PDB file of C-alpha atoms in Angstrom:
ATOM      1  CA  UNK L   1      84.697 138.958  96.110  1.00 62.00           C
ATOM      2  CA  UNK L   2      84.597 137.473  99.582  1.00 85.00           C
ATOM      3  CA  UNK L   3      86.772 134.367  99.745  1.00 93.00           C
ATOM      4  CA  UNK L   4      86.645 133.574 103.468  1.00 95.00           C
ATOM      5  CA  UNK L   5      83.601 133.095 105.709  1.00 96.00           C
ATOM      6  CA  UNK L   6      83.992 132.679 109.474  1.00 96.00           C
ATOM      7  CA  UNK L   7      81.091 132.077 111.841  1.00 97.00           C
ATOM      8  CA  UNK L   8      80.790 131.234 115.522  1.00 97.00           C
ATOM      9  CA  UNK L   9      77.744 130.354 117.551  1.00 95.00           C
ATOM     10  CA  UNK L  10      76.660 128.889 120.850  1.00 96.00           C
ATOM     11  CA  UNK L  11      73.553 126.706 121.126  1.00 93.00           C
ATOM     12  CA  UNK L  12      71.925 125.154 124.136  1.00 92.00           C
ATOM     13  CA  UNK L  13      68.596 123.387 124.478  1.00 88.00           C
ATOM     14  CA  UNK L  14      66.048 123.086 127.241  1.00 87.00           C
ATOM     15  CA  UNK L  15      64.175 119.791 127.259  1.00 88.00           C
ATOM     16  CA  UNK L  16      60.561 120.313 128.240  1.00 91.00           C
ATOM     17  CA  UNK L  17      59.645 116.615 128.313  1.00 92.00           C
ATOM     18  CA  UNK L  18      61.332 115.303 131.477  1.00 88.00           C
ATOM     19  CA  UNK L  19      60.594 111.686 130.460  1.00 92.00           C
ATOM     20  CA  UNK L  20      63.325 111.875 127.775  1.00 91.00           C
ATOM     21  CA  UNK L  21      66.431 110.175 129.131  1.00 90.00           C
ATOM     22  CA  UNK L  22      69.439 112.443 129.697  1.00 87.00           C
ATOM     23  CA  UNK L  23      71.527 110.428 127.187  1.00 86.00           C
ATOM     24  CA  UNK L  24      68.844 111.022 124.501  1.00 87.00           C
ATOM     25  CA  UNK L  25      68.671 114.795 124.926  1.00 88.00           C
ATOM     26  CA  UNK L  26      70.380 117.100 122.406  1.00 89.00           C
ATOM     27  CA  UNK L  27      73.947 118.268 122.870  1.00 91.00           C
ATOM     28  CA  UNK L  28      74.840 121.869 123.592  1.00 92.00           C
ATOM     29  CA  UNK L  29      77.267 123.420 121.112  1.00 91.00           C
ATOM     30  CA  UNK L  30      79.673 125.385 123.278  1.00 91.00           C
ATOM     31  CA  UNK L  31      80.937 126.809 120.839  1.00 95.00           C
ATOM     32  CA  UNK L  32      80.677 125.912 117.153  1.00 96.00           C
ATOM     33  CA  UNK L  33      83.131 127.617 114.777  1.00 97.00           C
ATOM     34  CA  UNK L  34      82.952 127.246 110.992  1.00 97.00           C
ATOM     35  CA  UNK L  35      85.474 128.431 108.433  1.00 97.00           C
ATOM     36  CA  UNK L  36      84.823 128.228 104.704  1.00 97.00           C
ATOM     37  CA  UNK L  37      86.642 129.451 101.635  1.00 97.00           C
ATOM     38  CA  UNK L  38      85.615 129.607  98.002  1.00 95.00           C
ATOM     39  CA  UNK L  39      88.351 130.969  95.763  1.00 90.00           C
ATOM     40  CA  UNK L  40      86.730 132.674  92.777  1.00 81.00           C
ATOM     41  CA  UNK L  41      88.305 132.021  89.413  1.00 85.00           C
ATOM     42  CA  UNK L  42      87.248 132.716  85.862  1.00 82.00           C
ATOM     43  CA  UNK L  43      84.957 130.582  83.748  1.00 83.00           C
ATOM     44  CA  UNK L  44      86.192 127.071  82.951  1.00 91.00           C
ATOM     45  CA  UNK L  45      89.043 127.319  85.494  1.00 94.00           C
ATOM     46  CA  UNK L  46      89.912 125.357  88.615  1.00 95.00           C
ATOM     47  CA  UNK L  47      87.829 126.207  91.698  1.00 94.00           C
ATOM     48  CA  UNK L  48      89.210 125.665  95.204  1.00 95.00           C
ATOM     49  CA  UNK L  49      86.920 125.250  98.213  1.00 96.00           C
ATOM     50  CA  UNK L  50      87.282 124.581 101.918  1.00 97.00           C
ATOM     51  CA  UNK L  51      84.585 123.745 104.441  1.00 97.00           C
ATOM     52  CA  UNK L  52      85.640 123.204 108.036  1.00 98.00           C
ATOM     53  CA  UNK L  53      84.098 123.113 111.466  1.00 97.00           C
ATOM     54  CA  UNK L  54      85.262 122.794 115.058  1.00 98.00           C
ATOM     55  CA  UNK L  55      82.602 122.211 117.657  1.00 97.00           C
ATOM     56  CA  UNK L  56      82.494 121.305 121.343  1.00 96.00           C
ATOM     57  CA  UNK L  57      79.534 119.014 122.151  1.00 95.00           C
ATOM     58  CA  UNK L  58      78.496 119.111 125.794  1.00 93.00           C
ATOM     59  CA  UNK L  59      75.902 117.101 127.710  1.00 89.00           C
ATOM     60  CA  UNK L  60      75.598 115.910 131.313  1.00 85.00           C
ATOM     61  CA  UNK L  61      75.581 112.212 130.376  1.00 86.00           C
ATOM     62  CA  UNK L  62      77.198 109.920 127.845  1.00 87.00           C
ATOM     63  CA  UNK L  63      79.961 110.802 125.421  1.00 92.00           C
ATOM     64  CA  UNK L  64      81.002 114.459 125.094  1.00 94.00           C
ATOM     65  CA  UNK L  65      83.873 116.145 123.331  1.00 95.00           C
ATOM     66  CA  UNK L  66      85.187 118.118 120.401  1.00 97.00           C
ATOM     67  CA  UNK L  67      84.981 117.364 116.692  1.00 97.00           C
ATOM     68  CA  UNK L  68      87.142 118.830 113.927  1.00 98.00           C
ATOM     69  CA  UNK L  69      85.874 118.348 110.366  1.00 97.00           C
ATOM     70  CA  UNK L  70      87.923 119.582 107.392  1.00 98.00           C
ATOM     71  CA  UNK L  71      86.797 119.162 103.783  1.00 97.00           C
ATOM     72  CA  UNK L  72      89.023 120.743 101.086  1.00 98.00           C
ATOM     73  CA  UNK L  73      88.151 120.184  97.420  1.00 97.00           C
ATOM     74  CA  UNK L  74      89.057 121.229  93.907  1.00 96.00           C
ATOM     75  CA  UNK L  75      86.735 121.205  90.910  1.00 96.00           C
ATOM     76  CA  UNK L  76      86.793 122.257  87.275  1.00 96.00           C
ATOM     77  CA  UNK L  77      83.368 123.682  86.353  1.00 94.00           C
ATOM     78  CA  UNK L  78      83.140 123.580  82.564  1.00 95.00           C
ATOM     79  CA  UNK L  79      80.092 125.465  81.248  1.00 94.00           C
ATOM     80  CA  UNK L  80      78.693 126.777  78.012  1.00 93.00           C
ATOM     81  CA  UNK L  81      75.239 127.892  76.894  1.00 91.00           C
ATOM     82  CA  UNK L  82      73.857 124.359  76.498  1.00 94.00           C
ATOM     83  CA  UNK L  83      75.780 122.108  78.917  1.00 96.00           C
ATOM     84  CA  UNK L  84      77.906 121.760  82.024  1.00 96.00           C
ATOM     85  CA  UNK L  85      80.439 119.238  83.321  1.00 97.00           C
ATOM     86  CA  UNK L  86      81.978 119.484  86.800  1.00 96.00           C
ATOM     87  CA  UNK L  87      84.621 116.957  87.856  1.00 97.00           C
ATOM     88  CA  UNK L  88      85.484 117.334  91.549  1.00 97.00           C
ATOM     89  CA  UNK L  89      87.934 115.746  94.000  1.00 98.00           C
ATOM     90  CA  UNK L  90      88.068 116.316  97.734  1.00 98.00           C
ATOM     91  CA  UNK L  91      89.115 114.839 101.039  1.00 98.00           C
ATOM     92  CA  UNK L  92      87.088 114.741 104.265  1.00 97.00           C
ATOM     93  CA  UNK L  93      89.013 114.448 107.522  1.00 97.00           C
ATOM     94  CA  UNK L  94      87.170 114.192 110.829  1.00 97.00           C
ATOM     95  CA  UNK L  95      88.888 113.890 114.228  1.00 97.00           C
ATOM     96  CA  UNK L  96      87.542 113.762 117.781  1.00 97.00           C
ATOM     97  CA  UNK L  97      88.754 114.473 121.302  1.00 97.00           C
ATOM     98  CA  UNK L  98      86.239 112.645 123.526  1.00 96.00           C
ATOM     99  CA  UNK L  99      85.411 111.912 127.149  1.00 93.00           C
ATOM    100  CA  UNK L 100      83.170 109.124 128.391  1.00 88.00           C
ATOM    101  CA  UNK L 101      84.375 106.462 125.942  1.00 91.00           C
ATOM    102  CA  UNK L 102      87.259 104.010 125.593  1.00 91.00           C
ATOM    103  CA  UNK L 103      88.636 105.465 122.332  1.00 93.00           C
ATOM    104  CA  UNK L 104      89.146 109.154 123.093  1.00 94.00           C
ATOM    105  CA  UNK L 105      90.729 110.196 119.773  1.00 96.00           C
ATOM    106  CA  UNK L 106      89.024 108.412 116.837  1.00 96.00           C
ATOM    107  CA  UNK L 107      89.470 109.842 113.349  1.00 96.00           C
ATOM    108  CA  UNK L 108      88.385 109.236 109.777  1.00 96.00           C
ATOM    109  CA  UNK L 109      89.728 110.365 106.411  1.00 96.00           C
ATOM    110  CA  UNK L 110      87.982 109.692 103.091  1.00 96.00           C
ATOM    111  CA  UNK L 111      88.572 110.809  99.501  1.00 98.00           C
ATOM    112  CA  UNK L 112      85.490 112.048  97.647  1.00 97.00           C
ATOM    113  CA  UNK L 113      85.182 112.029  93.851  1.00 98.00           C
ATOM    114  CA  UNK L 114      82.219 113.275  91.847  1.00 97.00           C
ATOM    115  CA  UNK L 115      81.289 114.070  88.269  1.00 98.00           C
ATOM    116  CA  UNK L 116      78.239 116.234  87.617  1.00 97.00           C
ATOM    117  CA  UNK L 117      77.040 116.926  84.093  1.00 97.00           C
ATOM    118  CA  UNK L 118      73.960 118.038  82.248  1.00 97.00           C
ATOM    119  CA  UNK L 119      72.458 119.381  79.068  1.00 97.00           C
ATOM    120  CA  UNK L 120      70.034 122.279  78.595  1.00 95.00           C
ATOM    121  CA  UNK L 121      67.408 122.065  75.856  1.00 95.00           C
ATOM    122  CA  UNK L 122      64.939 124.897  75.221  1.00 93.00           C
ATOM    123  CA  UNK L 123      62.376 125.495  72.527  1.00 91.00           C
ATOM    124  CA  UNK L 124      59.826 128.199  71.998  1.00 92.00           C
ATOM    125  CA  UNK L 125      56.196 127.339  71.459  1.00 90.00           C
ATOM    126  CA  UNK L 126      52.674 128.712  71.371  1.00 90.00           C
ATOM    127  CA  UNK L 127      49.744 127.225  73.235  1.00 89.00           C
ATOM    128  CA  UNK L 128      46.310 128.865  73.166  1.00 90.00           C
ATOM    129  CA  UNK L 129      47.842 131.980  71.641  1.00 91.00           C
ATOM    130  CA  UNK L 130      50.366 132.342  74.467  1.00 93.00           C
ATOM    131  CA  UNK L 131      54.116 132.147  73.968  1.00 93.00           C
ATOM    132  CA  UNK L 132      56.058 129.789  76.197  1.00 92.00           C
ATOM    133  CA  UNK L 133      59.481 128.226  76.485  1.00 93.00           C
ATOM    134  CA  UNK L 134      59.742 124.491  77.075  1.00 91.00           C
ATOM    135  CA  UNK L 135      62.877 123.425  78.941  1.00 93.00           C
ATOM    136  CA  UNK L 136      64.370 119.964  79.361  1.00 95.00           C
ATOM    137  CA  UNK L 137      67.459 119.590  81.575  1.00 95.00           C
ATOM    138  CA  UNK L 138      68.772 116.014  81.817  1.00 96.00           C
ATOM    139  CA  UNK L 139      71.479 115.645  84.459  1.00 96.00           C
ATOM    140  CA  UNK L 140      73.854 112.862  85.519  1.00 97.00           C
ATOM    141  CA  UNK L 141      75.695 112.875  88.855  1.00 96.00           C
ATOM    142  CA  UNK L 142      78.278 110.221  89.727  1.00 97.00           C
ATOM    143  CA  UNK L 143      79.705 109.934  93.250  1.00 97.00           C
ATOM    144  CA  UNK L 144      82.445 107.697  94.634  1.00 97.00           C
ATOM    145  CA  UNK L 145      83.344 107.519  98.348  1.00 96.00           C
ATOM    146  CA  UNK L 146      85.064 104.358  99.637  1.00 96.00           C
ATOM    147  CA  UNK L 147      83.603 102.406 102.545  1.00 95.00           C
ATOM    148  CA  UNK L 148      85.066 102.917 105.999  1.00 94.00           C
ATOM    149  CA  UNK L 149      83.830 101.305 109.211  1.00 94.00           C
ATOM    150  CA  UNK L 150      82.528 104.162 111.407  1.00 93.00           C
ATOM    151  CA  UNK L 151      80.888 102.422 114.366  1.00 91.00           C
ATOM    152  CA  UNK L 152      83.647 103.708 116.680  1.00 90.00           C
ATOM    153  CA  UNK L 153      82.708 107.332 115.971  1.00 94.00           C
ATOM    154  CA  UNK L 154      80.069 109.073 118.089  1.00 93.00           C
ATOM    155  CA  UNK L 155      76.872 110.501 116.642  1.00 92.00           C
ATOM    156  CA  UNK L 156      76.532 114.052 117.950  1.00 93.00           C
ATOM    157  CA  UNK L 157      74.409 115.838 115.345  1.00 90.00           C
ATOM    158  CA  UNK L 158      74.144 113.534 112.326  1.00 90.00           C
ATOM    159  CA  UNK L 159      70.942 112.254 110.755  1.00 88.00           C
ATOM    160  CA  UNK L 160      69.336 111.321 107.472  1.00 90.00           C
ATOM    161  CA  UNK L 161      67.723 114.183 105.539  1.00 89.00           C
ATOM    162  CA  UNK L 162      64.229 114.036 104.090  1.00 89.00           C
ATOM    163  CA  UNK L 163      63.932 112.782 100.531  1.00 87.00           C
ATOM    164  CA  UNK L 164      64.009 115.685  98.077  1.00 87.00           C
ATOM    165  CA  UNK L 165      65.258 116.555  94.605  1.00 85.00           C
ATOM    166  CA  UNK L 166      68.209 118.476  96.066  1.00 82.00           C
ATOM    167  CA  UNK L 167      69.295 115.473  98.150  1.00 85.00           C
ATOM    168  CA  UNK L 168      69.681 113.346  95.007  1.00 86.00           C
ATOM    169  CA  UNK L 169      72.802 115.362  94.135  1.00 90.00           C
ATOM    170  CA  UNK L 170      74.478 115.586  97.575  1.00 90.00           C
ATOM    171  CA  UNK L 171      77.985 114.328  98.297  1.00 91.00           C
ATOM    172  CA  UNK L 172      76.881 112.785 101.593  1.00 90.00           C
ATOM    173  CA  UNK L 173      73.651 110.930 102.294  1.00 90.00           C
ATOM    174  CA  UNK L 174      73.866 112.164 105.905  1.00 92.00           C
ATOM    175  CA  UNK L 175      73.433 115.632 107.396  1.00 91.00           C
ATOM    176  CA  UNK L 176      76.208 116.359 109.887  1.00 90.00           C
ATOM    177  CA  UNK L 177      79.855 115.337 110.009  1.00 93.00           C
ATOM    178  CA  UNK L 178      79.728 112.212 112.183  1.00 94.00           C
ATOM    179  CA  UNK L 179      78.954 109.874 109.300  1.00 95.00           C
ATOM    180  CA  UNK L 180      80.166 109.824 105.703  1.00 93.00           C
ATOM    181  CA  UNK L 181      78.139 107.590 103.442  1.00 91.00           C
ATOM    182  CA  UNK L 182      80.054 105.240 101.180  1.00 93.00           C
ATOM    183  CA  UNK L 183      78.933 105.553  97.573  1.00 93.00           C
ATOM    184  CA  UNK L 184      79.574 104.247  94.104  1.00 95.00           C
ATOM    185  CA  UNK L 185      76.431 105.544  92.495  1.00 94.00           C
ATOM    186  CA  UNK L 186      74.920 107.532  89.674  1.00 94.00           C
ATOM    187  CA  UNK L 187      71.859 109.757  89.883  1.00 92.00           C
TER     188      UNK L 187
END
């Protein structure tokens, strides 16, 4: 089993529309390095994970700099043939080294707690002389992340994802590491 995953990339963009202001153009990622770990364990045992990223955001105008985002977590996936329950606890730490702003080293650290559970119901049936299996899978996802004021942090690559079924069960209502959405909610 592969526990560690390391990736590096460089991205730069050419803006075709010259009417877009320089401060509204996308940042270049020079470079972006991600490191992730997922320690495999047996069924119904603790699972340890790490997601981390270091990236240098570069642009000719406005705020530029580096961001370090580290998100370790531990969960206990309990599963059987008809149900699952996954309590999870983690911590998300994000730190910056910036130029072009008054606060050059802002940081944020937030605990993240979630509880994901569901049941699996199946029954066989016949409709118009064809066999089928009817499945019902109710699921409940609870998420708690405390509020933290984040206006002092830059927004390099963060946005709001499109509404989808998958996004109902995310641990962050934002895509990207610059914002962490506070939550005390059940889906």
